[in-house]
CSV table of C-alpha atoms in Angstrom, one decimal:
chain,number,residue,atom,x,y,z
G,1,MET,CA,43.3,33.5,22.1
G,2,ARG,CA,40.1,35.5,21.6
G,3,TYR,CA,40.2,36.6,25.3
G,4,TYR,CA,43.8,37.8,25.1
G,5,ILE,CA,43.0,40.0,22.1
G,6,ILE,CA,40.0,41.6,23.9
G,7,PHE,CA,42.1,42.2,27.1
G,8,ALA,CA,44.8,43.8,25.0
G,9,LEU,CA,42.3,46.1,23.3
G,10,PHE,CA,40.9,47.2,26.6
G,11,PHE,CA,44.4,48.2,27.6
G,12,VAL,CA,45.1,50.0,24.3
G,13,VAL,CA,41.8,52.0,24.4
G,14,GLY,CA,42.3,52.9,28.0
G,15,LEU,CA,45.8,54.4,27.3
G,16,TYR,CA,45.4,55.8,23.9
G,17,SER,CA,41.8,56.9,23.5
G,18,ALA,CA,42.8,60.5,23.1
G,19,CYS,CA,46.2,59.9,21.4
G,20,ASP,CA,47.7,58.9,18.1
G,21,LEU,CA,48.7,55.2,17.8
G,22,ALA,CA,51.8,54.2,15.9
G,23,VAL,CA,51.4,51.0,13.9
G,24,THR,CA,54.4,49.2,12.5
G,25,THR,CA,54.0,47.1,9.3
G,26,GLU,CA,56.6,44.8,7.7
G,27,LEU,CA,56.6,45.3,4.0
G,28,GLU,CA,57.2,42.5,1.4
G,29,ASN,CA,60.8,43.7,0.6
G,30,GLY,CA,61.7,43.4,4.3
G,31,ASP,CA,61.5,47.1,5.1
G,32,VAL,CA,59.5,48.3,8.1
G,33,GLU,CA,56.9,51.1,7.7
G,34,THR,CA,55.5,53.0,10.6
G,35,GLN,CA,52.2,54.9,10.4
G,36,ASP,CA,50.4,57.1,12.9
G,37,ILE,CA,46.7,56.4,13.3
G,38,GLU,CA,44.5,58.8,15.2
G,39,ILE,CA,42.1,57.0,17.6
G,40,SER,CA,38.8,58.9,18.0
G,41,LYS,CA,37.9,60.0,21.5
G,42,ASP,CA,34.4,58.8,20.9
G,43,ILE,CA,35.5,55.1,20.6
G,44,THR,CA,34.4,52.9,23.5
G,45,THR,CA,35.5,49.6,24.8
G,46,ASN,CA,32.1,48.2,23.8
G,47,ASP,CA,32.8,49.2,20.1
G,48,VAL,CA,36.1,47.5,20.2
G,49,ILE,CA,34.8,44.3,21.9
G,50,SER,CA,31.8,44.1,19.5
G,51,ASP,CA,34.0,44.5,16.5
G,52,VAL,CA,36.6,42.0,17.6
G,53,VAL,CA,34.1,39.4,18.7
G,54,VAL,CA,32.0,39.6,15.5
G,55,LYS,CA,35.1,39.4,13.2
G,56,ASP,CA,36.5,36.6,15.3
G,57,VAL,CA,33.3,34.6,15.1
G,58,ILE,CA,33.0,35.1,11.4
G,59,GLN,CA,36.6,34.1,10.8
G,60,SER,CA,36.4,31.0,13.0
G,61,ASP,CA,32.8,29.9,13.1
G,62,SER,CA,34.0,26.3,12.9
G,63,GLU,CA,35.2,26.8,16.5
G,64,LEU,CA,31.7,27.6,17.8
G,65,PRO,CA,30.5,25.3,20.5
G,66,ASP,CA,28.4,22.3,19.2
G,67,ILE,CA,25.7,23.0,21.7
G,68,ILE,CA,24.3,25.8,19.5
G,69,THR,CA,23.0,23.2,17.0
G,70,GLN,CA,22.7,20.2,19.3
G,71,GLU,CA,19.2,18.6,19.7
G,72,CYS,CA,20.2,16.6,22.8
G,73,GLU,CA,23.0,15.9,25.3
G,74,THR,CA,21.6,12.7,26.8
G,75,ASP,CA,18.8,10.2,26.1
G,76,ARG,CA,16.6,12.1,28.5
G,77,ASP,CA,16.4,15.0,26.0
G,78,CYS,CA,14.8,12.7,23.3
G,79,SER,CA,11.2,11.7,22.7
G,80,SER,CA,9.9,8.1,22.8
G,81,ASP,CA,9.9,7.7,19.0
G,82,LYS,CA,13.6,8.6,18.9
G,83,PRO,CA,14.8,7.7,22.4
G,84,HIS,CA,18.6,7.7,21.9
G,85,CYS,CA,21.0,10.6,21.7
G,86,LYS,CA,23.9,10.3,19.3
G,87,GLU,CA,26.3,13.2,18.6
G,88,GLY,CA,23.7,15.7,19.6
G,89,VAL,CA,20.9,14.2,17.5
G,90,CYS,CA,18.0,12.0,18.7
G,91,VAL,CA,17.8,8.7,16.8
G,92,VAL,CA,15.7,5.5,16.8
G,93,CYS,CA,18.5,3.1,17.7
G,94,LEU,CA,22.2,2.8,18.4
G,95,ILE,CA,22.4,-1.0,18.2
G,96,SER,CA,20.1,-3.8,16.9
G,97,GLU,CA,19.1,-4.7,20.5
G,98,ASP,CA,17.3,-1.3,20.6
G,99,CYS,CA,14.9,-2.6,17.9
G,100,GLN,CA,12.1,-5.2,18.1
G,101,SER,CA,12.7,-8.8,17.2
G,102,GLY,CA,13.3,-9.3,13.5
G,103,TYR,CA,14.8,-5.8,13.0
G,104,ILE,CA,18.3,-4.5,12.9
G,105,CYS,CA,19.7,-1.0,13.5
G,106,ASN,CA,21.1,0.2,10.1
G,107,SER,CA,23.7,2.9,9.3
G,108,LYS,CA,21.0,5.6,9.5
G,109,ASN,CA,20.2,4.6,13.1
G,110,GLU,CA,16.8,3.4,12.0
G,111,CYS,CA,15.2,0.0,12.7
G,112,GLU,CA,15.1,-2.0,9.5
G,113,PHE,CA,13.3,-5.4,9.0
G,114,GLN,CA,15.9,-8.2,8.6
G,115,GLU,CA,14.6,-11.2,6.6
G,116,LYS,CA,15.9,-14.3,8.3
G,117,ARG,CA,18.2,-16.2,6.1
G,118,CYS,CA,18.0,-20.0,5.9
G,119,ILE,CA,19.1,-23.2,4.2
G,120,LYS,CA,16.4,-25.5,5.3
G,121,ASN,CA,13.0,-25.3,7.0
G,122,SER,CA,14.4,-26.1,10.5
G,123,ASP,CA,16.4,-22.8,10.3
G,124,CYS,CA,13.1,-20.9,10.5
G,125,ASP,CA,10.7,-20.3,13.4
G,126,LEU,CA,7.4,-22.3,13.7
G,127,GLY,CA,4.9,-21.2,11.1
G,128,TYR,CA,7.6,-20.4,8.6
G,129,ILE,CA,9.4,-22.4,5.9
G,130,CYS,CA,12.6,-21.8,3.9
G,131,LYS,CA,12.0,-20.5,0.4
G,132,ASP,CA,14.6,-18.9,-1.8
G,133,SER,CA,17.0,-18.7,1.2
G,134,LYS,CA,14.5,-16.7,3.2
G,135,CYS,CA,12.0,-17.6,6.0
G,136,VAL,CA,8.5,-17.0,4.8
G,137,GLU,CA,5.1,-17.7,6.4
G,138,GLY,CA,4.0,-21.3,5.5
G,139,CYS,CA,4.2,-24.9,6.4
G,140,VAL,CA,4.6,-28.4,5.1
G,141,THR,CA,3.2,-30.5,7.9
G,142,ASN,CA,1.6,-30.0,11.3
G,143,LYS,CA,5.1,-30.1,12.8
G,144,ASP,CA,5.7,-26.7,11.3
G,145,CYS,CA,2.9,-25.2,13.4
G,146,PRO,CA,1.9,-23.2,15.4
G,147,PRO,CA,3.5,-19.8,15.0
G,148,ALA,CA,4.3,-18.1,18.3
G,149,SER,CA,2.0,-15.2,17.3
G,150,LYS,CA,-0.9,-17.5,16.6
G,151,PRO,CA,-0.7,-20.4,19.2
G,152,ASN,CA,-4.1,-21.8,18.1
G,153,ASN,CA,-3.0,-22.4,14.5
G,154,LYS,CA,-1.8,-26.0,15.0
G,155,PHE,CA,-2.8,-27.5,11.7
G,156,CYS,CA,-1.1,-27.2,8.3
G,157,ASP,CA,-3.7,-26.7,5.6
G,158,THR,CA,-1.9,-28.3,2.6
G,159,LYS,CA,-5.0,-27.9,0.4
G,160,LEU,CA,-4.2,-24.2,0.0
G,161,GLU,CA,-2.1,-23.0,-2.9
G,162,SER,CA,0.5,-21.8,-0.4
G,163,PRO,CA,0.0,-24.0,2.7
G,164,LEU,CA,-0.5,-22.1,6.0
G,165,CYS,CA,-1.0,-22.9,9.7
G,166,VAL,CA,-4.7,-22.7,10.6
G,167,GLU,CA,-6.9,-23.3,13.6
G,168,CYS,CA,-8.8,-26.2,12.2
G,169,LEU,CA,-9.2,-28.6,9.3
G,170,SER,CA,-12.5,-30.0,10.6
G,171,GLU,CA,-15.2,-29.4,13.2
G,172,LYS,CA,-13.5,-31.9,15.6
G,173,ASP,CA,-10.4,-29.7,15.7
G,174,CYS,CA,-12.5,-26.8,17.0
G,175,ILE,CA,-14.5,-28.9,19.5
G,176,ASP,CA,-11.4,-30.6,20.9
G,177,ALA,CA,-9.7,-27.2,21.4
G,178,ASN,CA,-12.9,-25.6,22.8
G,179,LEU,CA,-12.7,-22.9,20.2
G,180,GLY,CA,-16.1,-23.4,18.6
G,181,THR,CA,-18.3,-25.9,16.9
G,182,LYS,CA,-17.7,-25.3,13.2
G,183,CYS,CA,-14.6,-24.9,11.1
G,184,ASP,CA,-14.9,-22.3,8.4
G,185,SER,CA,-12.0,-21.6,6.1
G,186,GLY,CA,-9.5,-22.7,8.8
G,187,ILE,CA,-11.2,-20.6,11.5
G,188,CYS,CA,-13.2,-22.0,14.4
G,189,ILE,CA,-16.6,-20.3,14.9
G,190,LYS,CA,-19.2,-20.7,17.6
G,191,VAL,CA,-22.6,-21.8,16.3
G,192,THR,CA,-24.9,-23.7,18.7
G,193,CYS,CA,-27.8,-24.3,16.3
G,194,ASP,CA,-28.1,-24.6,12.5
G,195,PRO,CA,-29.5,-22.5,10.9
G,196,PRO,CA,-28.4,-19.5,13.0
G,197,CYS,CA,-30.8,-18.2,15.5
G,198,LYS,CA,-32.1,-15.1,17.4
G,199,THR,CA,-34.1,-16.8,20.0
G,200,TRP,CA,-34.3,-20.3,21.4
G,201,GLU,CA,-37.5,-20.9,19.4
G,202,HIS,CA,-35.4,-21.0,16.3
G,203,CYS,CA,-33.5,-24.0,17.5
G,204,THR,CA,-34.6,-27.6,17.5
G,205,ASN,CA,-34.2,-30.5,19.9
G,206,ASP,CA,-32.0,-29.5,22.9
G,207,ALA,CA,-29.9,-26.9,21.0
G,208,LYS,CA,-29.5,-23.5,22.6
G,209,CYS,CA,-29.3,-20.2,20.9
G,210,GLU,CA,-26.3,-18.1,21.7
G,211,LEU,CA,-25.6,-15.1,19.7
G,212,ASN,CA,-21.9,-14.7,19.2
G,213,ASP,CA,-19.3,-14.7,16.4
G,214,GLY,CA,-20.3,-17.2,13.8
G,215,ALA,CA,-24.1,-16.6,13.8
G,216,CYS,CA,-24.0,-17.0,10.0
G,217,ASN,CA,-21.9,-18.1,7.1
G,218,THR,CA,-24.1,-16.9,4.2
G,219,ASP,CA,-26.9,-14.5,3.5
G,220,LYS,CA,-29.3,-17.4,3.3
G,221,ASP,CA,-28.6,-18.3,6.9
G,222,CYS,CA,-29.8,-14.9,8.0
G,223,GLN,CA,-32.8,-14.6,5.6
G,224,LEU,CA,-34.3,-17.8,7.1
G,225,ILE,CA,-34.8,-15.8,10.2
G,226,ASP,CA,-35.3,-12.3,8.8
G,227,PRO,CA,-35.4,-11.6,5.1
G,228,SER,CA,-34.2,-8.0,5.6
G,229,THR,CA,-30.9,-9.1,7.0
G,230,VAL,CA,-27.6,-10.2,5.4
G,231,CYS,CA,-24.5,-12.0,6.7
G,232,ASN,CA,-21.5,-9.8,7.5
G,233,LEU,CA,-18.7,-12.1,6.4
G,234,ASN,CA,-16.1,-10.3,8.6
G,235,THR,CA,-18.0,-10.8,11.9
G,236,HIS,CA,-20.3,-13.8,10.8
G,237,ILE,CA,-23.3,-11.9,12.4
G,238,CYS,CA,-26.6,-11.1,10.7
G,239,GLU,CA,-27.1,-7.4,10.0
G,240,PHE,CA,-29.9,-5.4,8.4
G,241,LYS,CA,-29.4,-4.6,4.7
G,242,PRO,CA,-28.7,-0.9,4.2
G,243,GLN,CA,-31.8,1.0,3.2
G,244,CYS,CA,-29.9,3.8,1.5
G,245,ASN,CA,-26.6,5.2,0.4
G,246,VAL,CA,-27.7,8.8,-0.1
G,247,ASP,CA,-30.7,10.9,1.1
G,248,LYS,CA,-32.5,10.5,-2.2
G,249,ASP,CA,-32.7,6.7,-1.6
G,250,CYS,CA,-35.1,7.5,1.3
G,251,ASP,CA,-37.9,9.0,-0.8
G,252,ALA,CA,-39.4,5.6,-1.3
G,253,VAL,CA,-39.0,4.6,2.3
G,254,CYS,CA,-40.3,8.0,3.6
G,255,PRO,CA,-42.9,9.0,1.0
G,256,GLN,CA,-44.5,11.9,3.0
G,257,CYS,CA,-41.6,14.2,3.6
G,258,GLY,CA,-38.5,12.2,2.6
G,259,GLY,CA,-35.7,11.5,5.0
G,260,TYR,CA,-32.0,11.5,5.7
G,261,CYS,CA,-29.7,8.6,5.1
G,262,ARG,CA,-27.8,7.9,8.3
G,263,VAL,CA,-25.3,5.0,8.3
G,264,GLY,CA,-27.3,3.0,5.8
G,265,LYS,CA,-30.7,3.6,7.5
G,266,CYS,CA,-33.3,6.1,6.5
G,267,ASP,CA,-34.3,8.6,9.2
G,268,CYS,CA,-37.7,9.8,8.0
G,269,ILE,CA,-38.9,13.4,8.6
G,270,THR,CA,-42.1,13.1,10.7
G,271,ASN,CA,-42.3,16.5,12.4
G,272,CYS,CA,-44.0,18.5,9.7
G,273,PRO,CA,-46.1,21.4,10.9
G,274,LYS,CA,-49.7,20.4,11.8
G,275,LYS,CA,-52.1,20.1,8.8
G,276,GLN,CA,-49.1,20.4,6.4
G,277,LEU,CA,-48.1,17.8,3.8
G,278,CYS,CA,-45.1,17.7,1.5
G,279,GLU,CA,-47.0,17.9,-1.9
G,280,GLN,CA,-44.5,16.7,-4.5
G,281,CYS,CA,-44.1,18.3,-7.9
G,282,ALA,CA,-42.2,17.5,-11.1
G,283,ASP,CA,-41.7,20.9,-12.5
G,284,ASP,CA,-42.7,24.6,-12.1
G,285,SER,CA,-45.8,24.2,-14.3
G,286,GLU,CA,-47.5,22.3,-11.4
G,287,CYS,CA,-47.0,25.2,-9.0
G,288,GLU,CA,-49.1,28.4,-8.5
G,289,THR,CA,-47.9,31.8,-9.7
G,290,GLY,CA,-44.8,33.0,-7.8
G,291,LEU,CA,-43.8,29.4,-6.7
G,292,VAL,CA,-41.2,27.1,-8.2
G,293,CYS,CA,-40.7,23.3,-7.9
G,294,LYS,CA,-37.6,22.5,-5.9
G,295,GLY,CA,-36.5,20.9,-2.7
G,296,VAL,CA,-33.5,19.6,-0.7
G,297,ILE,CA,-34.9,16.0,-0.4
G,298,THR,CA,-38.3,16.0,-2.1
G,299,LYS,CA,-39.3,18.6,-4.7
G,300,TYR,CA,-42.5,20.6,-3.9
G,301,CYS,CA,-43.9,24.1,-4.7
G,302,GLN,CA,-42.2,26.8,-2.7
G,303,PRO,CA,-41.0,30.4,-3.1
G,304,GLN,CA,-38.0,31.1,-5.3
G,305,SER,CA,-35.9,31.5,-2.2
G,306,CYS,CA,-36.5,32.2,1.5
G,307,THR,CA,-34.8,34.2,4.2
G,308,SER,CA,-37.0,33.2,7.1
G,309,ASN,CA,-39.7,30.6,8.1
G,310,ASN,CA,-42.3,33.3,7.4
G,311,ASP,CA,-41.6,32.9,3.6
G,312,CYS,CA,-42.4,29.2,3.6
G,313,GLY,CA,-46.1,29.1,4.6
G,314,GLY,CA,-45.7,26.9,7.7
G,315,LYS,CA,-42.5,25.1,6.6
G,316,TYR,CA,-38.9,25.8,7.5
G,317,CYS,CA,-36.3,27.9,5.7
G,318,VAL,CA,-33.0,26.1,5.5
G,319,MET,CA,-30.2,27.5,3.4
G,320,GLY,CA,-32.6,29.5,1.2
G,321,ASN,CA,-34.9,26.5,0.7
G,322,CYS,CA,-38.3,25.7,2.3
G,323,VAL,CA,-38.2,22.2,3.8
G,324,CYS,CA,-41.1,20.2,5.3
G,325,GLY,CA,-39.5,19.5,8.6
G,326,ILE,CA,-36.2,19.6,10.5
């Protein structure tokens, strides 16, 4: 319809651009009224087209093509996180098969976890039992194990408050499965000599020392070898105790010029200028005239502030402070 209007206006403007145009209007009482309207010679077809199109669009914007607001036309237009195109919008899923196992596609086209409903334990997958009509992680006997996601968890530990499938109940379970030599809290760990070792000299008889997961179970296991180490209970490996948490903790470890705390270990400052020492002070009264007691790591007498190394008498100017070494 829009195109017929435009075509008609082209025709009208072409014929009557310099003439008067008679417009007939039907009144409410049924009479007909005719009015002469002068059309300016300056009017152009572009003016008419623009006016008609704009008014037409405003009056019927609901008829605009959907492509103006569409995000996609096909799945190819969508990203991997929302790979499906539905009514011009990219969504996560269209059907439940688009989601991973255990999830369904909801009314918002999003994958939603669907708790498996059950009446008895046999309705649930291995490693799960029926509780309050829902399948939850747990077990009653070894027959309920192992879960598909944890194939080594073949044993039901009924001593737990909420029994679960675990790798082992005893050392024999680990040895038989070739998963290790010790059972620690249901997990098999590999330890070839007890106490843990760093070299073969730490082992007795024919035992061999192999450093791997399970080198320790407690701090005592590590300190028998090196008193400065502790047992990381996540990795079961002996690690050095942290020397520091902040730079100030390094003052005792690095008494000359202090140091920086880097990942729990003190990095002592050792490159002080020749014949220079970091002479510590407690307050300004211990300093010569013109000097104050301050410091980034260790306090010592220095100028109130510095702008260059020349202000520091052989030390270094760092952020307005003289430091012993960098």
